[in-house]
Coordinates of C-alpha atoms in Angstrom, one line a residue:
M297 CA -6.7 0.4 25.3
D298 CA -6.5 -3.4 25.4
S299 CA -9.0 -5.7 23.7
L300 CA -11.0 -8.1 25.9
A301 CA -8.7 -10.9 24.7
A302 CA -5.6 -8.9 25.7
K303 CA -7.1 -8.2 29.1
L304 CA -7.9 -11.9 29.6
T305 CA -4.3 -12.8 28.5
K306 CA -2.9 -10.7 31.3
I307 CA -5.0 -12.6 33.9
M308 CA -4.0 -15.9 32.2
E309 CA -0.3 -15.0 32.4
Q310 CA -0.7 -14.6 36.2
A311 CA -2.3 -18.1 36.4
F312 CA 0.5 -19.7 34.3
S313 CA 3.2 -17.9 36.3
A314 CA 1.7 -19.1 39.6
L315 CA 1.9 -22.7 38.3
D316 CA 5.5 -22.2 37.0
L317 CA 4.2 -22.6 33.4
P318 CA 5.7 -20.5 30.6
P319 CA 3.7 -17.3 30.5
E320 CA 4.4 -16.9 26.8
Y321 CA 1.9 -19.8 26.2
A322 CA -0.9 -17.9 28.1
R323 CA -2.3 -16.0 25.1
V324 CA -6.1 -15.8 25.0
M325 CA -7.9 -15.5 21.7
V326 CA -11.4 -15.3 20.4
S327 CA -12.8 -18.8 20.2
G328 CA -13.1 -20.4 16.8
Q329 CA -16.2 -22.2 18.0
S330 CA -18.4 -19.6 19.5
E331 CA -21.0 -22.2 20.6
A332 CA -18.4 -23.8 22.9
A333 CA -16.9 -20.6 24.4
Q334 CA -16.3 -16.9 23.8
F335 CA -12.6 -17.2 24.2
Q336 CA -10.0 -19.9 24.5
C337 CA -6.4 -20.5 25.5
N338 CA -4.4 -23.3 23.8
G339 CA -1.3 -22.9 26.1
A340 CA -1.9 -26.0 28.2
M341 CA -0.8 -28.2 25.3
P342 CA 2.7 -26.8 24.7
S343 CA 3.1 -26.3 28.5
A344 CA 2.2 -30.0 29.1
K345 CA 4.7 -31.1 26.5
A346 CA 7.5 -29.2 28.3
A347 CA 6.4 -30.5 31.7
R348 CA 5.7 -34.1 30.3
K349 CA 2.2 -34.1 31.8
N350 CA -1.3 -34.6 30.4
P351 CA -2.6 -31.4 28.7
R352 CA -6.1 -31.8 30.1
E353 CA -4.6 -32.1 33.6
I354 CA -2.6 -28.9 33.0
A355 CA -5.6 -27.1 31.6
Q356 CA -7.6 -28.0 34.8
L357 CA -4.9 -26.8 37.0
V358 CA -4.9 -23.5 35.1
I359 CA -8.7 -23.2 35.5
D360 CA -8.5 -23.8 39.2
Q361 CA -5.9 -21.1 39.5
L362 CA -8.1 -18.7 37.4
K363 CA -10.9 -19.3 39.8
T364 CA -8.6 -18.4 42.7
L365 CA -7.5 -15.2 40.9
D366 CA -11.1 -14.2 39.9
K367 CA -11.9 -11.8 42.8
D368 CA -14.3 -9.7 40.8
G369 CA -16.2 -12.7 39.3
I370 CA -15.5 -11.9 35.7
F371 CA -15.6 -15.5 34.5
S372 CA -19.1 -17.0 33.9
H373 CA -17.8 -20.3 32.7
L374 CA -14.4 -22.1 32.5
S375 CA -14.0 -25.6 31.1
V376 CA -11.5 -28.0 29.5
G377 CA -12.3 -28.9 25.9
G378 CA -10.8 -31.4 23.4
P379 CA -7.2 -32.3 23.9
G380 CA -6.6 -29.5 26.4
F381 CA -8.2 -26.3 25.3
I382 CA -9.2 -23.8 28.0
N383 CA -12.6 -22.6 27.2
I384 CA -13.6 -19.2 28.6
A385 CA -16.9 -17.3 28.9
I386 CA -17.1 -14.0 30.7
T387 CA -19.9 -12.1 32.4
D388 CA -22.1 -9.5 30.6
A389 CA -21.0 -7.1 33.3
L390 CA -17.4 -7.3 32.1
I391 CA -18.4 -7.0 28.4
A392 CA -20.6 -4.0 29.3
A393 CA -17.8 -2.3 31.2
H394 CA -15.4 -2.8 28.3
L395 CA -17.9 -1.4 25.8
A396 CA -18.3 1.7 28.0
E397 CA -14.5 2.1 28.0
L398 CA -14.4 1.6 24.3
K399 CA -17.1 4.2 23.6
A400 CA -15.3 6.8 25.7
D401 CA -12.0 6.2 24.0
K402 CA -11.5 8.7 21.2
K403 CA -9.1 6.4 19.5
S404 CA -11.7 3.5 19.4
G405 CA -9.2 1.3 21.3
I406 CA -6.6 1.5 18.5
P407 CA -3.2 0.7 20.0
L408 CA -0.3 3.1 19.8
L409 CA 2.4 0.8 18.4
A410 CA 5.0 3.4 17.5
A411 CA 5.8 6.8 19.1
G412 CA 6.6 8.8 16.0
H413 CA 9.0 6.4 14.4
T414 CA 9.4 7.2 10.7
V415 CA 8.2 4.8 8.0
I416 CA 8.8 5.4 4.3
L417 CA 6.3 3.8 2.0
D418 CA 7.3 3.4 -1.6
Y419 CA 4.3 2.7 -3.8
G420 CA 2.5 3.9 -6.9
G421 CA 5.6 3.9 -9.1
P422 CA 4.1 5.2 -12.4
N423 CA 6.4 6.0 -15.3
V424 CA 6.8 9.4 -16.8
A425 CA 5.5 9.9 -20.3
K426 CA 3.2 6.9 -20.1
A427 CA -0.5 6.8 -19.2
M428 CA -1.3 5.2 -15.9
H429 CA -3.0 1.8 -16.4
V430 CA -4.6 -0.9 -14.4
G431 CA -1.2 -2.3 -13.5
H432 CA -0.7 0.7 -11.2
L433 CA -3.9 0.1 -9.3
R434 CA -2.8 -2.5 -6.7
S435 CA 0.4 -0.7 -5.6
S436 CA -1.5 2.6 -5.2
I437 CA -4.5 1.1 -3.3
I438 CA -2.5 -1.2 -1.0
G439 CA 0.2 1.4 -0.4
D440 CA -2.3 4.1 0.5
S441 CA -4.2 1.8 2.9
L442 CA -0.9 0.9 4.6
R443 CA -0.1 4.6 4.9
R444 CA -3.4 5.3 6.6
L445 CA -3.1 2.2 8.9
L446 CA 0.5 2.8 10.0
G447 CA -0.3 6.5 10.6
E448 CA -3.2 5.5 12.8
V449 CA -1.0 3.5 15.1
G450 CA 1.5 6.2 15.6
Y451 CA 4.1 6.0 12.9
A452 CA 5.2 9.2 11.1
V453 CA 4.6 8.0 7.6
I454 CA 6.2 9.4 4.5
A455 CA 4.6 8.3 1.2
D456 CA 6.8 8.4 -1.9
V457 CA 5.4 7.8 -5.4
H458 CA 8.9 7.0 -6.7
L459 CA 8.4 7.9 -10.4
G460 CA 10.1 6.0 -13.2
D461 CA 11.7 9.0 -14.9
W462 CA 15.3 8.2 -15.6
G463 CA 15.8 5.3 -17.9
T464 CA 16.0 4.4 -21.6
P465 CA 12.4 5.5 -22.4
M466 CA 13.4 9.1 -21.7
G467 CA 16.3 8.9 -24.2
Q468 CA 14.0 7.2 -26.8
I469 CA 11.4 10.0 -26.5
I470 CA 14.0 12.8 -26.6
S471 CA 15.8 11.4 -29.6
E472 CA 12.4 10.9 -31.4
L473 CA 11.5 14.5 -30.7
E474 CA 14.9 15.7 -32.0
I475 CA 14.4 13.7 -35.2
R476 CA 11.0 15.3 -35.7
N477 CA 11.8 18.8 -34.5
P478 CA 15.5 19.5 -34.9
E479 CA 14.8 23.3 -34.9
W480 CA 13.5 23.3 -31.3
P481 CA 15.8 25.3 -28.9
Y482 CA 16.3 22.2 -26.8
F483 CA 18.4 20.8 -29.6
Q484 CA 20.4 23.8 -30.7
Y485 CA 24.2 24.0 -30.3
V486 CA 27.3 26.2 -30.5
E487 CA 30.7 25.1 -31.7
T488 CA 33.1 24.5 -28.9
A489 CA 35.9 22.1 -28.1
A490 CA 33.6 20.2 -25.8
E491 CA 30.9 19.9 -28.4
P492 CA 29.6 16.3 -28.3
Y493 CA 28.5 16.5 -32.0
D494 CA 30.8 16.9 -35.0
S495 CA 30.3 19.6 -37.6
N496 CA 27.7 17.5 -39.4
K497 CA 25.7 17.2 -36.1
N498 CA 26.6 13.5 -35.9
L499 CA 27.1 12.0 -32.5
I500 CA 30.7 11.7 -31.3
D501 CA 31.2 8.6 -29.2
Y502 CA 32.3 9.8 -25.8
S503 CA 31.4 6.7 -23.9
P504 CA 34.0 5.0 -21.6
K505 CA 34.6 2.3 -24.2
N506 CA 36.0 4.8 -26.6
T507 CA 39.5 5.5 -25.2
N508 CA 40.3 8.1 -27.9
N509 CA 37.7 10.4 -26.3
S510 CA 38.3 9.7 -22.7
S511 CA 37.8 13.4 -21.7
Y512 CA 34.1 12.8 -21.5
L513 CA 32.7 9.8 -19.5
L514 CA 29.1 8.9 -18.8
T515 CA 29.8 9.3 -15.1
N516 CA 30.7 12.9 -15.6
N517 CA 27.8 15.0 -14.4
S518 CA 29.0 18.4 -15.7
S519 CA 26.6 20.1 -18.0
D520 CA 29.5 22.1 -19.5
N521 CA 29.9 19.3 -22.1
F522 CA 26.6 20.3 -23.6
P523 CA 26.7 24.1 -24.5
T524 CA 23.6 25.5 -26.2
L525 CA 22.7 28.7 -27.9
S526 CA 20.4 29.6 -25.1
E527 CA 19.3 28.1 -21.8
N528 CA 16.1 30.2 -21.8
Y529 CA 13.8 27.4 -22.8
P530 CA 10.1 27.8 -23.1
E531 CA 8.1 27.6 -19.8
N532 CA 5.3 25.7 -21.4
S533 CA 5.8 22.2 -22.5
P534 CA 5.9 21.7 -26.3
V535 CA 4.3 18.2 -25.8
S536 CA 1.1 17.2 -24.1
M537 CA 0.4 13.9 -22.3
A538 CA -1.4 12.7 -25.4
D539 CA 1.7 13.5 -27.5
L540 CA 3.9 11.5 -25.1
E541 CA 1.5 8.6 -25.2
E542 CA 1.7 8.6 -29.0
I543 CA 5.5 9.1 -29.3
Y544 CA 6.8 6.6 -26.7
P545 CA 5.5 3.4 -28.3
L546 CA 6.6 4.5 -31.7
A547 CA 10.0 5.4 -30.5
S548 CA 10.4 2.2 -28.6
K549 CA 9.4 0.2 -31.6
A550 CA 11.8 2.1 -33.8
C551 CA 14.7 1.4 -31.4
K552 CA 13.9 -2.3 -31.4
E553 CA 13.9 -2.5 -35.2
D554 CA 17.0 -0.3 -35.8
E555 CA 20.3 -0.6 -33.9
A556 CA 21.5 2.8 -35.0
R557 CA 18.3 4.3 -33.8
A558 CA 18.7 2.4 -30.5
E559 CA 22.2 3.7 -30.1
R560 CA 21.0 7.3 -30.6
A561 CA 18.4 6.8 -27.9
R562 CA 21.1 5.3 -25.6
Q563 CA 23.3 8.3 -26.2
A564 CA 20.4 10.7 -25.5
T565 CA 19.8 8.8 -22.2
A566 CA 23.4 9.2 -21.2
D567 CA 23.4 12.9 -22.2
L568 CA 20.3 13.5 -20.2
Q569 CA 21.7 11.8 -17.1
N570 CA 25.0 13.7 -17.5
G571 CA 23.4 17.1 -17.4
R572 CA 22.7 18.2 -20.9
A573 CA 20.8 21.4 -20.3
G574 CA 18.4 21.2 -23.3
Y575 CA 17.6 17.6 -22.6
R576 CA 17.1 18.3 -18.9
A577 CA 14.7 21.2 -19.7
L578 CA 12.7 18.9 -22.1
W579 CA 12.7 16.1 -19.5
N580 CA 11.3 18.5 -16.9
H581 CA 8.4 19.2 -19.2
F582 CA 7.8 15.4 -19.5
V583 CA 7.8 15.1 -15.7
N584 CA 5.5 18.0 -15.1
V585 CA 3.0 17.0 -17.8
S586 CA 3.0 13.4 -16.6
V587 CA 2.6 14.3 -12.9
T588 CA -0.4 16.5 -13.8
G589 CA -2.1 13.5 -15.4
M590 CA -1.1 11.1 -12.5
K591 CA -2.5 13.4 -9.9
K592 CA -5.9 13.3 -11.6
N593 CA -5.9 9.5 -11.3
F594 CA -4.6 9.5 -7.8
D595 CA -7.1 12.2 -6.7
A596 CA -10.0 10.1 -8.2
L597 CA -8.8 7.1 -6.1
G598 CA -8.2 9.2 -3.0
V599 CA -4.5 8.2 -2.9
H600 CA -2.0 10.5 -1.3
F601 CA 1.7 11.0 -1.5
D602 CA 4.0 13.2 0.5
L603 CA 7.0 13.0 -1.9
W604 CA 6.9 13.1 -5.7
K605 CA 10.5 12.0 -6.2
G606 CA 11.8 9.9 -9.1
E607 CA 14.9 8.0 -10.0
G608 CA 16.4 11.2 -11.5
S609 CA 16.3 12.9 -8.1
V610 CA 19.1 10.7 -6.8
H611 CA 21.4 10.7 -9.9
D612 CA 24.1 12.8 -8.2
L613 CA 24.3 10.4 -5.3
I614 CA 25.2 7.4 -7.5
E615 CA 28.9 8.2 -8.3
P616 CA 29.9 8.9 -4.6
M617 CA 27.9 5.8 -3.5
V618 CA 29.7 3.6 -6.1
E619 CA 33.1 5.1 -5.3
N620 CA 32.5 4.3 -1.6
M621 CA 31.7 0.7 -2.5
K622 CA 34.9 0.5 -4.6
A623 CA 36.9 1.9 -1.7
K624 CA 35.5 -0.9 0.5
N625 CA 36.4 -3.5 -2.2
L626 CA 32.7 -4.4 -2.6
A627 CA 32.4 -3.5 -6.3
R628 CA 34.1 -5.5 -9.0
E629 CA 34.3 -5.5 -12.8
D630 CA 32.4 -8.3 -14.5
D631 CA 32.5 -8.4 -18.4
G632 CA 32.8 -4.6 -18.6
A633 CA 30.1 -4.0 -16.0
L634 CA 30.6 -3.0 -12.4
V635 CA 28.7 -5.2 -9.9
I636 CA 28.4 -6.0 -6.3
D637 CA 28.1 -9.7 -5.2
V638 CA 25.1 -10.3 -2.9
A639 CA 25.0 -14.2 -2.9
R640 CA 25.4 -16.0 0.4
E641 CA 26.7 -19.5 1.2
D642 CA 23.3 -20.6 2.6
D643 CA 21.2 -19.5 -0.4
K644 CA 18.9 -22.1 -1.6
K645 CA 18.6 -20.5 -5.0
E646 CA 21.0 -18.4 -7.2
I647 CA 21.1 -14.7 -6.3
P648 CA 23.0 -12.9 -9.1
P649 CA 25.2 -9.9 -8.4
L650 CA 23.6 -6.5 -8.5
I651 CA 24.7 -4.4 -11.5
L652 CA 25.9 -0.9 -10.5
Y653 CA 27.0 0.3 -14.0
K654 CA 26.3 -1.5 -17.2
R655 CA 29.1 -2.0 -19.8
D656 CA 28.3 1.3 -21.4
G657 CA 28.3 3.1 -18.1
A658 CA 24.6 3.5 -17.8
V659 CA 22.8 2.8 -14.5
M660 CA 19.9 0.4 -13.9
Y661 CA 16.9 0.2 -11.5
G662 CA 19.1 -1.5 -8.9
T663 CA 21.6 1.4 -8.9
T664 CA 18.9 4.1 -8.5
D665 CA 17.1 2.1 -5.9
L666 CA 20.3 1.9 -3.9
A667 CA 20.9 5.6 -4.3
T668 CA 17.3 6.2 -3.2
L669 CA 18.1 4.3 0.0
V670 CA 21.2 6.6 0.5
D671 CA 18.9 9.6 0.1
R672 CA 16.2 8.3 2.4
M673 CA 18.7 7.4 5.2
Q674 CA 20.3 10.9 4.9
E675 CA 17.1 12.9 4.7
N676 CA 14.6 10.9 6.8
K677 CA 16.4 8.5 9.1
P678 CA 13.5 6.0 9.0
A679 CA 12.9 3.0 11.2
K680 CA 11.2 1.1 8.4
I681 CA 11.2 1.3 4.6
I682 CA 8.4 -0.7 2.9
Y683 CA 8.1 -1.2 -0.8
V684 CA 4.6 -2.0 -2.1
V685 CA 5.6 -3.5 -5.5
D686 CA 4.5 -6.5 -7.5
Q687 CA 5.8 -9.6 -5.9
R688 CA 7.4 -10.7 -9.2
Q689 CA 10.1 -8.1 -8.3
G690 CA 11.1 -10.2 -5.3
L691 CA 14.5 -11.1 -6.6
H692 CA 15.3 -7.5 -7.4
F693 CA 14.5 -6.3 -3.9
E694 CA 16.4 -9.1 -2.4
Q695 CA 19.5 -8.0 -4.3
V696 CA 19.0 -4.3 -3.5
F697 CA 18.4 -5.0 0.2
R698 CA 21.5 -7.2 0.5
A699 CA 23.6 -4.7 -1.3
A700 CA 22.3 -1.9 1.0
R701 CA 23.3 -3.9 4.1
K702 CA 26.6 -5.0 2.6
G703 CA 27.5 -1.5 1.6
G704 CA 26.6 0.0 4.9
I705 CA 23.9 2.1 3.4
V706 CA 21.1 0.7 5.6
P707 CA 21.9 -0.7 9.1
E708 CA 20.4 -3.9 10.3
S709 CA 18.3 -1.9 12.8
V710 CA 16.3 -0.4 9.9
E711 CA 13.6 -2.7 8.5
L712 CA 13.6 -3.2 4.8
T713 CA 10.4 -5.0 3.5
H714 CA 9.1 -5.8 0.1
A715 CA 5.4 -6.0 0.7
G716 CA 4.7 -7.7 -2.6
F717 CA 1.3 -8.4 -4.2
G718 CA -0.3 -10.6 -6.8
T719 CA -1.9 -9.6 -10.2
M720 CA -5.3 -8.3 -11.0
N721 CA -6.7 -10.7 -13.6
G722 CA -9.5 -10.9 -16.0
A723 CA -12.0 -13.7 -16.2
D724 CA -9.5 -15.7 -18.3
G725 CA -7.1 -15.7 -15.3
K726 CA -4.6 -13.6 -17.1
P727 CA -3.6 -10.0 -16.3
F728 CA -6.6 -7.7 -16.9
K729 CA -6.9 -6.3 -20.4
T730 CA -9.5 -4.3 -22.5
R731 CA -11.9 -6.2 -24.7
A732 CA -9.6 -5.4 -27.6
G733 CA -6.7 -7.1 -25.7
G734 CA -4.8 -3.9 -24.8
V735 CA -3.8 -2.6 -21.4
M736 CA -6.7 -0.5 -19.9
K737 CA -5.9 3.0 -18.8
L738 CA -6.6 3.6 -15.1
E739 CA -8.9 6.6 -15.8
D740 CA -11.0 4.4 -18.1
L741 CA -11.3 1.7 -15.4
I742 CA -12.5 4.3 -12.9
A743 CA -15.0 5.8 -15.4
M744 CA -16.3 2.4 -16.2
S745 CA -16.8 1.7 -12.5
I746 CA -18.6 4.9 -11.9
D747 CA -21.0 4.1 -14.8
K748 CA -21.7 0.7 -13.3
A749 CA -22.2 2.3 -9.8
R750 CA -24.9 4.6 -11.3
E751 CA -26.6 1.6 -12.7
R752 CA -26.5 -0.2 -9.4
L753 CA -27.9 2.8 -7.5
K754 CA -30.8 3.0 -10.0
E755 CA -31.5 -0.8 -9.8
A756 CA -31.5 -0.6 -6.0
K757 CA -33.6 2.6 -6.0
L758 CA -31.1 4.4 -3.9
A759 CA -30.2 8.1 -4.0
E760 CA -33.3 8.7 -6.0
D761 CA -34.4 11.9 -4.1
M762 CA -31.0 13.5 -4.2
P763 CA -29.9 16.5 -6.3
P764 CA -27.8 15.6 -9.3
A765 CA -24.5 16.7 -7.7
E766 CA -25.0 14.7 -4.5
K767 CA -26.2 11.7 -6.5
E768 CA -23.0 11.9 -8.6
E769 CA -20.9 12.1 -5.4
V770 CA -22.6 9.0 -4.1
A771 CA -22.0 7.1 -7.4
N772 CA -18.3 8.1 -7.2
K773 CA -18.0 6.8 -3.6
V774 CA -19.8 3.6 -4.5
A775 CA -17.4 3.0 -7.5
I776 CA -14.3 3.7 -5.5
A777 CA -15.5 1.5 -2.6
A778 CA -16.2 -1.3 -5.1
I779 CA -12.7 -1.0 -6.7
K780 CA -10.8 -0.7 -3.5
F781 CA -12.6 -3.3 -1.5
A782 CA -12.5 -5.9 -4.3
D783 CA -8.7 -5.4 -4.4
L784 CA -8.0 -5.1 -0.6
Q785 CA -10.2 -8.0 0.6
N786 CA -7.8 -10.4 -1.0
N787 CA -4.6 -11.6 0.8
R788 CA -2.0 -9.1 -0.5
I789 CA 0.1 -11.8 -2.2
A790 CA -2.8 -13.5 -4.0
D791 CA -4.0 -12.9 -7.5
Y792 CA -7.6 -12.0 -8.0
V793 CA -10.2 -11.7 -10.7
F794 CA -11.6 -8.3 -11.5
D795 CA -15.4 -8.8 -11.9
L796 CA -17.2 -5.4 -12.2
D797 CA -20.7 -6.9 -11.9
R798 CA -19.9 -8.7 -8.7
M799 CA -17.8 -6.0 -7.0
T800 CA -20.4 -3.3 -7.5
A801 CA -23.3 -5.3 -6.0
F802 CA -25.0 -4.2 -2.8
E803 CA -25.1 -7.8 -1.6
G804 CA -22.3 -10.0 -0.5
K805 CA -18.8 -9.2 0.5
T806 CA -18.4 -5.9 -1.4
G807 CA -17.5 -2.3 -0.8
P808 CA -21.0 -1.1 -1.8
Y809 CA -22.6 -3.5 0.8
L810 CA -20.4 -2.1 3.5
L811 CA -21.3 1.5 2.5
Y812 CA -25.0 0.5 2.5
Q813 CA -24.8 -0.9 6.1
A814 CA -22.8 2.1 7.4
V815 CA -25.4 4.6 5.8
R816 CA -28.2 2.5 7.2
I817 CA -26.9 2.8 10.8
K818 CA -26.4 6.6 10.2
S819 CA -30.0 6.8 9.1
L820 CA -31.2 4.9 12.2
L821 CA -29.3 7.2 14.5
R822 CA -30.7 10.3 12.8
K823 CA -34.2 8.9 13.3
A824 CA -33.5 8.3 17.0
E825 CA -32.3 11.8 17.4
E826 CA -35.4 13.2 15.7
Q827 CA -37.5 11.2 18.1
G828 CA -35.5 12.5 21.1
F829 CA -33.9 9.1 21.9
K830 CA -30.4 9.3 23.3
T831 CA -27.5 6.8 23.2
A832 CA -26.5 5.6 26.7
N833 CA -23.1 5.8 28.2
T834 CA -23.6 2.4 30.0
F835 CA -24.6 -0.8 28.4
V836 CA -27.4 -3.3 29.3
L837 CA -26.8 -6.5 27.4
K838 CA -29.2 -9.2 26.4
A839 CA -28.3 -12.5 24.8
E840 CA -29.0 -11.2 21.4
D841 CA -26.7 -8.1 21.9
T842 CA -23.7 -10.1 23.1
P843 CA -22.3 -11.4 19.7
L844 CA -22.1 -7.9 18.3
A845 CA -20.7 -6.5 21.5
L846 CA -17.9 -9.1 21.6
L847 CA -17.1 -8.6 18.0
L848 CA -16.7 -4.8 18.4
S849 CA -14.2 -5.5 21.2
E850 CA -11.9 -7.2 18.8
L851 CA -10.9 -4.0 16.9
P852 CA -7.5 -3.4 18.6
D853 CA -6.4 -7.0 17.9
Q854 CA -7.5 -6.8 14.3
I855 CA -5.6 -3.5 13.8
Q856 CA -2.5 -4.9 15.4
L857 CA -2.6 -8.0 13.2
A858 CA -3.1 -6.0 10.0
V859 CA -0.1 -3.8 10.9
K860 CA 2.1 -6.8 11.8
N861 CA 1.5 -8.4 8.4
Y862 CA 1.0 -5.3 6.3
S863 CA -2.2 -6.8 5.2
P864 CA -5.3 -4.6 4.7
H865 CA -7.4 -7.8 3.9
I866 CA -7.6 -8.4 7.7
L867 CA -9.4 -5.1 8.0
C868 CA -11.7 -6.0 5.2
D869 CA -12.6 -9.4 6.7
Y870 CA -13.3 -7.7 10.1
A871 CA -15.4 -4.9 8.6
Y872 CA -17.5 -7.5 6.7
K873 CA -18.0 -9.5 9.9
V874 CA -19.1 -6.4 11.8
A875 CA -21.6 -5.5 9.0
Q876 CA -23.0 -9.0 9.0
E877 CA -23.3 -9.2 12.7
F878 CA -25.0 -5.8 12.9
S879 CA -27.5 -7.0 10.3
S880 CA -28.2 -10.0 12.4
F881 CA -28.5 -7.8 15.6
Y882 CA -30.8 -5.4 13.7
G883 CA -33.1 -8.3 12.6
K884 CA -33.4 -9.8 16.1
C885 CA -33.6 -6.7 18.3
H886 CA -36.1 -3.9 18.9
I887 CA -34.2 -0.6 18.8
L888 CA -36.3 2.4 18.2
S889 CA -39.4 0.4 19.1
E890 CA -37.9 -0.8 22.4
N891 CA -40.0 0.4 25.4
D892 CA -37.3 -0.2 28.0
E893 CA -35.4 3.2 28.0
A894 CA -32.2 1.8 29.4
L895 CA -32.1 -1.1 26.9
R896 CA -33.0 1.2 24.0
G897 CA -30.2 3.6 24.9
S898 CA -27.8 0.7 25.2
R899 CA -28.7 -0.6 21.8
L900 CA -28.5 2.8 20.2
A901 CA -25.0 3.1 21.8
L902 CA -24.2 -0.3 20.2
C903 CA -25.4 1.1 16.8
A904 CA -23.3 4.2 17.2
L905 CA -20.2 2.2 18.2
T906 CA -20.8 -0.1 15.1
A907 CA -21.1 3.0 12.9
R908 CA -17.9 4.4 14.3
H909 CA -16.1 1.1 13.7
L910 CA -17.2 0.8 10.1
Q911 CA -16.4 4.4 9.4
L912 CA -12.9 4.0 10.8
L913 CA -12.2 0.7 9.1
L914 CA -13.4 2.0 5.7
S915 CA -11.4 5.1 6.2
L916 CA -8.3 2.9 6.8
L917 CA -9.1 1.2 3.5
G918 CA -9.3 4.6 1.8
I919 CA -13.1 4.4 1.4
G920 CA -15.3 7.3 2.1
V921 CA -18.8 6.8 3.5
P922 CA -21.7 9.1 2.2
E923 CA -24.1 10.6 4.8
R924 CA -27.1 9.1 3.0
M925 CA -27.8 6.9 0.0

């Protein structure tokens, strides 16, 4: 259903058309000055410019036309303001009728913006073999909120975690494990002509730069080059997540300090990517162990994914994709690497070529991201693909998107968007760290927030009479509400300061405050039911009821604006305004103590509608509301 502003816009368009004014200027919006009017239209000014007339004169002509069109008497006041604003006030009867329609609508007025069009959301992006840290928080929270929001307006949303599982770190870890545990079955060999190691188990250089061994190239995906004694590898992983967290930084450090060690890691990476069975089996263990840990963090945050694919899942698509680009004369050699040019003549800044293969034949993020687009277009045929990734990756995605268009991988009809975001910073304005200066694990951040939520509940004397399990559930919801709202209330592209004391407070613009208000209304409605009071299906509005009623009517417009900009902060701002306005309404009005049965029923209906709005908005932000607190 339309919002009140949208309904008024349709009437305003009729007035503009009747006067031969451009109807695209007829948009009605909520007034920025509520004391002057409830709604306003600014279209008289651009219309007057086109007609070379005085804007106030145009505005008055529009008002006169509106009065002619107003057969049902919906306007209570129309006036010209300032340089030519059309100020609009509507009758309580129209507001009441709209509220009744809104109350009866099971979708709460949320517009259907897409009839099943598929959207792929790429967010999360943790790396295999590394603990999730605070750097993964924003992508996960923003991405999941967009998943909920886009699904609510009719898109068929596919959420893909897109794991980092295929690069040099894998080779570093595998080679480190081989040094430590050469007897493991993953590293055992038999002697054959294709054996990539010599009789002393030293690496033979089979990379493309070695022309003497051209029988094996890094782009050869055949696992026959890597015979082993047995492919019956253990089902259980020989390493735990804790082992991987210990091994990776040490292996990375060793590779930085020793070029021979780095070369061994590079060769292990190439062997893994080209299908070496033992390495693939070990890599599968890394992925499974890592995903188990990731899911604990994502479950704690209430973040959902439909696909758990990684870079490695599209490796076999890379060679045919690159060959296709070569056939189209799009790929060229540059200092031993294979690249595709993506710069344009009208670029205001330098856009370097996208590297498809490095000099040693290895692939980079850009290559796997392009192959992932091939996979997504083949498998899902999306209308939109949205990447929720740190905005500092803007150049990377510009290169990938241009290469995808140029290579015919993604047609212009499919939207490609990098929904970038800023950083979460500490009090010093720098990316958030532990007190010791290290990167904080995500699970530690969540645990710290839950501890603080318990303190806040105790300070506020909330949840005191609850059983321990329920009290703990409330503390978890308060903590997650605090974390998510503190993040999502900011414009997506802005940096923000993580302040645990402020964000867990039950006062101010915080997640816990919104939970408290939502629970408060639920409690009021339960009391009304216990006393036999019913919510009305029709509304009787007094002056003190109207501000809340008008604000509730804005939901469709707020949802539409958030979708258009991929910006959850719009929902946060609106939810906070609703909570504040309800608090003002609650302070001014008799509700349970109201003797007028019709007015009491109307106000209870307003309370119920407010509770539904808040529950919905918080749900779209990924925040659960407890029944009591």
